[in-house]
Short mmCIF file of C-alpha atoms in Angstrom, two decimals:
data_model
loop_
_atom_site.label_atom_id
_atom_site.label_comp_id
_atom_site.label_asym_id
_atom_site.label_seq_id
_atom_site.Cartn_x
_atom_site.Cartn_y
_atom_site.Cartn_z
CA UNK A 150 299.28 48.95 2.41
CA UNK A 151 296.31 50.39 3.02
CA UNK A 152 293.26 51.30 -0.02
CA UNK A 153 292.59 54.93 -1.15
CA UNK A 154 289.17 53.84 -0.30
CA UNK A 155 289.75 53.02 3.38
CA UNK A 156 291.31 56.44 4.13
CA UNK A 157 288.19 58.86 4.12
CA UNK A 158 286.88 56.45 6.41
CA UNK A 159 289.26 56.73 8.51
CA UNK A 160 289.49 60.85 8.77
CA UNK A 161 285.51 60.25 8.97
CA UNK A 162 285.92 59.84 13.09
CA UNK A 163 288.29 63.07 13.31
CA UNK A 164 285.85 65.22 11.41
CA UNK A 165 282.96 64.31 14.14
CA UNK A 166 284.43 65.11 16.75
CA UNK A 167 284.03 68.89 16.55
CA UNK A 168 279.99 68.69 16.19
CA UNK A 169 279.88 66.29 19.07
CA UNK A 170 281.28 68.96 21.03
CA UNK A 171 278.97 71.29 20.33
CA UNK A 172 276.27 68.53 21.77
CA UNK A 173 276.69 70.09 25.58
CA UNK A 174 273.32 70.02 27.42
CA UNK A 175 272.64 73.35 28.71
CA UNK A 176 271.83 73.16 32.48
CA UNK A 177 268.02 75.17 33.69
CA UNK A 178 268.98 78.18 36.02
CA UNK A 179 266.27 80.05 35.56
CA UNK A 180 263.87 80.15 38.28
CA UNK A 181 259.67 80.71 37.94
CA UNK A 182 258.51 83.76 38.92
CA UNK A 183 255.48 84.07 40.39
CA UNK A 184 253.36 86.60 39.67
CA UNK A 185 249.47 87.14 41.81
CA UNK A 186 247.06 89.18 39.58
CA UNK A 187 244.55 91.67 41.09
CA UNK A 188 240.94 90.98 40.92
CA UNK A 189 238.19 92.93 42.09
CA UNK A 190 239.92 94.56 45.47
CA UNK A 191 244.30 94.79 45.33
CA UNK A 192 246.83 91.97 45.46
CA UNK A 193 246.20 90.95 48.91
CA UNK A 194 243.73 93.15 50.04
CA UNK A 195 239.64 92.16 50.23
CA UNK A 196 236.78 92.89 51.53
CA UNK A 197 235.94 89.27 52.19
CA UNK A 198 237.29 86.56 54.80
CA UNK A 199 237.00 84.14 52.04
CA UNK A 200 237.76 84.76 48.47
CA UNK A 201 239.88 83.86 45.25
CA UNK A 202 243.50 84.57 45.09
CA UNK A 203 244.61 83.96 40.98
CA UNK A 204 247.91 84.35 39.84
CA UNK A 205 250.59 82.62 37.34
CA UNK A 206 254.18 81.32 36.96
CA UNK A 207 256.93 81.76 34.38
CA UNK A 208 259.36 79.27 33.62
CA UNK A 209 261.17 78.80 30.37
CA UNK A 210 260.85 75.15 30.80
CA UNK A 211 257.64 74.49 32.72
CA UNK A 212 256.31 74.61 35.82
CA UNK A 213 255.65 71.00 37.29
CA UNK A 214 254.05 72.31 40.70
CA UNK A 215 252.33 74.80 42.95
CA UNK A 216 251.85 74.79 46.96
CA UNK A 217 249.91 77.11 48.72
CA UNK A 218 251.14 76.50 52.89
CA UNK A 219 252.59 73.26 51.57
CA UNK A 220 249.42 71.87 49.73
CA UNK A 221 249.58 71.31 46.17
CA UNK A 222 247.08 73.31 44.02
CA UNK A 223 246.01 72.35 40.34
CA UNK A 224 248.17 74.18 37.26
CA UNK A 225 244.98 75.10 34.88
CA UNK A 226 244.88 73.50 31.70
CA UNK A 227 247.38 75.49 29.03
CA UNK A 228 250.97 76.33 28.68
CA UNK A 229 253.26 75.19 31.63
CA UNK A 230 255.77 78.07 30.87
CA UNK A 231 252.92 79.61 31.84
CA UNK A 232 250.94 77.98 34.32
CA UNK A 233 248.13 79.57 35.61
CA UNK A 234 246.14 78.78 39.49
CA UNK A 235 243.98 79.92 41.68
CA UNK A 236 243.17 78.87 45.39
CA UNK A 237 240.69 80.14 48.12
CA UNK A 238 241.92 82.16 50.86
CA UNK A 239 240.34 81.48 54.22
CA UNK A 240 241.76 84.39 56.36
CA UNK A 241 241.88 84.10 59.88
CA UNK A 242 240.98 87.69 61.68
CA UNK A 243 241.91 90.52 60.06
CA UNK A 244 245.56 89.41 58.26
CA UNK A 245 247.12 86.32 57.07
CA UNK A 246 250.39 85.25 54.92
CA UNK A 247 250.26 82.60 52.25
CA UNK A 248 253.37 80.96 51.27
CA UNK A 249 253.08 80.44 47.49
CA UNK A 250 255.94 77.46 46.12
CA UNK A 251 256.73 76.81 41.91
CA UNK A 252 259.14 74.27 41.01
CA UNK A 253 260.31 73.45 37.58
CA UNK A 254 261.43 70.06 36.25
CA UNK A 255 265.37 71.03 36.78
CA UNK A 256 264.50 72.31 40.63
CA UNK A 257 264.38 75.42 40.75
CA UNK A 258 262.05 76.56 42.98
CA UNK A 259 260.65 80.48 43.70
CA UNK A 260 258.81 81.34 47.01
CA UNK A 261 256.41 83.76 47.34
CA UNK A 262 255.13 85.40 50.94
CA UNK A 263 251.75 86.79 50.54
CA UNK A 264 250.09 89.20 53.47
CA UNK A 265 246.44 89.33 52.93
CA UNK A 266 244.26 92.26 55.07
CA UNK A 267 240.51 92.15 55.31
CA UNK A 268 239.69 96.00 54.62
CA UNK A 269 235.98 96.18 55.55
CA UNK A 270 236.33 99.73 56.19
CA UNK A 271 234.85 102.65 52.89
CA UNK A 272 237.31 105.53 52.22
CA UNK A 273 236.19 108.88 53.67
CA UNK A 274 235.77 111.87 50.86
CA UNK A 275 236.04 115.85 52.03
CA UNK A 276 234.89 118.34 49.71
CA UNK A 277 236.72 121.39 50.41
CA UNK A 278 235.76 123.61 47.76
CA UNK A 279 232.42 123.64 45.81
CA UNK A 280 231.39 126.16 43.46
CA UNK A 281 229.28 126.67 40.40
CA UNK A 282 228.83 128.96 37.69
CA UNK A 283 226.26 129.22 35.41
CA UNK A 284 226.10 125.37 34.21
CA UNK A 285 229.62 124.43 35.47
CA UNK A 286 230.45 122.78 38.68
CA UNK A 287 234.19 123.08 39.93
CA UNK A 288 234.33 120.38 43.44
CA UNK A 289 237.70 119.35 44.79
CA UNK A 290 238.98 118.15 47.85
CA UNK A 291 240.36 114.91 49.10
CA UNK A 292 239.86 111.01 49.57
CA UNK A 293 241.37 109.07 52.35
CA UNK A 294 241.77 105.38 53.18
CA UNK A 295 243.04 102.91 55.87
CA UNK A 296 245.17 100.85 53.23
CA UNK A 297 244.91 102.85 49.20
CA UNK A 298 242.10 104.81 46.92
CA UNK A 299 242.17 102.94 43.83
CA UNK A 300 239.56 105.34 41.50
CA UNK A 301 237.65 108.39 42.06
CA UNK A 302 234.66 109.28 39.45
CA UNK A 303 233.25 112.35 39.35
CA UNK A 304 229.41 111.88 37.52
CA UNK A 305 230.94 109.03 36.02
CA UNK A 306 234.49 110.36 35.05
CA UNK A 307 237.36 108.77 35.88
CA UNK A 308 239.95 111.34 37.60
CA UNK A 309 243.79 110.48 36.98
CA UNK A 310 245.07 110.03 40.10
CA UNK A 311 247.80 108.56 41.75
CA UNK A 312 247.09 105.80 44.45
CA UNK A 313 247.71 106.41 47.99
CA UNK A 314 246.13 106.45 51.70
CA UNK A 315 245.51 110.31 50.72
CA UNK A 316 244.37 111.35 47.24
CA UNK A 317 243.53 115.04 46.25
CA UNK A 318 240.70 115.84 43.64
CA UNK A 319 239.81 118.21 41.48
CA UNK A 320 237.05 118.23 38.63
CA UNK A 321 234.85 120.16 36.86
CA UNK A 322 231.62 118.88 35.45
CA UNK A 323 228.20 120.23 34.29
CA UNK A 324 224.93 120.60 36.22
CA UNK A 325 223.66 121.49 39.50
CA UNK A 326 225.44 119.03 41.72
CA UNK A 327 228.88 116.56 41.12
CA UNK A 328 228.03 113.24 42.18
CA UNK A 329 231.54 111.86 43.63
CA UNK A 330 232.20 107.87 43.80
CA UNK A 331 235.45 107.06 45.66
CA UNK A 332 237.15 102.80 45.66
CA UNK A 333 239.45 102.11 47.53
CA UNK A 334 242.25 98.56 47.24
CA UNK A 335 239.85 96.28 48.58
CA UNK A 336 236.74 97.59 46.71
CA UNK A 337 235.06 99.62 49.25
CA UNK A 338 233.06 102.36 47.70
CA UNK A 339 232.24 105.39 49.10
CA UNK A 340 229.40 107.82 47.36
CA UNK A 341 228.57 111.87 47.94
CA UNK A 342 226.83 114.03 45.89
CA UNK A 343 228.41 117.92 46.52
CA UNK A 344 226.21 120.41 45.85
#
């Protein structure tokens, strides 16, 4: 016969069980995402052969590596959930692609195709309508581009606009003249002063 003592020991095992069950590793199926931030000109898109491309990747683990055209470029220092880089671009005539890779420790891999364009080439702005009265200028009339207008200014003023090839304008300002700056995606500025 067994002990009163011995018999919590032995329902000990059969309580366990239950919370080692719950002990399932949880398999990684998320995948980094890689994002490319802007700098000066658009994602993509500068007014330079050579210049910097920056970007990051999110991973909910960590990112363990990044290739640009199957070289391996340096995760700056920080977080590796998200892991910041940067590499040159060296573009070839006038376009390019740059295959970006991030891994994670379980894998998981994204892939990223990246067209670059050299835009050398300054947006073109028509004023089609220019009037004053008194000390108020009214100018409007429209910006183009090969590839996107980014900004127009008017004196300084930023218009709210919405990026495309063609943008239309309208402002009114004070003075004798409107002094009109245009950007465009890779950083191109064009100036004209309508008066």
């Amino acid at each position: 016969m067994r002990s009163l003592a011995a018999r919590p020991l032995l329902a000990l095992p059969l309580l366990l069980i239950p919370l080692l069950g719950s002990c399932n590793r949880t398999t990684d199926t998320f995948k980094p995402r890689i994002t490319i931030q802007s700098g000066k000109g658009g994602v993509g898109v500068s007014q330079q052969k050579v210049f910097t491309v920056t970007g990051y990747v999110l991973d909910d683990t960590g990112v363990t590596s990044i290739t640009v055209d199957d070289r391996p470029v340096p995760i700056e220092p920080g977080s590796r959930k998200l892991a910041r880089f940067r590499f040159t671009a060296d573009v070839k005539g006038g376009k390019g692609t740059y295959k970006i890779v991030a891994r994670d420790a379980a894998g998981n891999k994204d892939v990223m195709n990246l067209p670059v364009t050299i835009d050398t080439a300054p947006p073109i702005i028509n004023v089609t309508r220019f009037e004053r009265t008194g000390n108020v200028v009214r100018v409007s009339g429209t910006a183009k581009d090969n590839d996107s207008i980014q900004e127009i200014t008017v004196d300084g003023n930023r218009l709210n606009i919405t990026p495309g090839p063609i943008v239309e304008f309208y402002a009114e300002t004070t003075g004798v003249y409107a002094d009109l700056q245009v950007r465009d995606n890779a950083g191109n500025i064009t100036k004209k002063r309508a008066q």
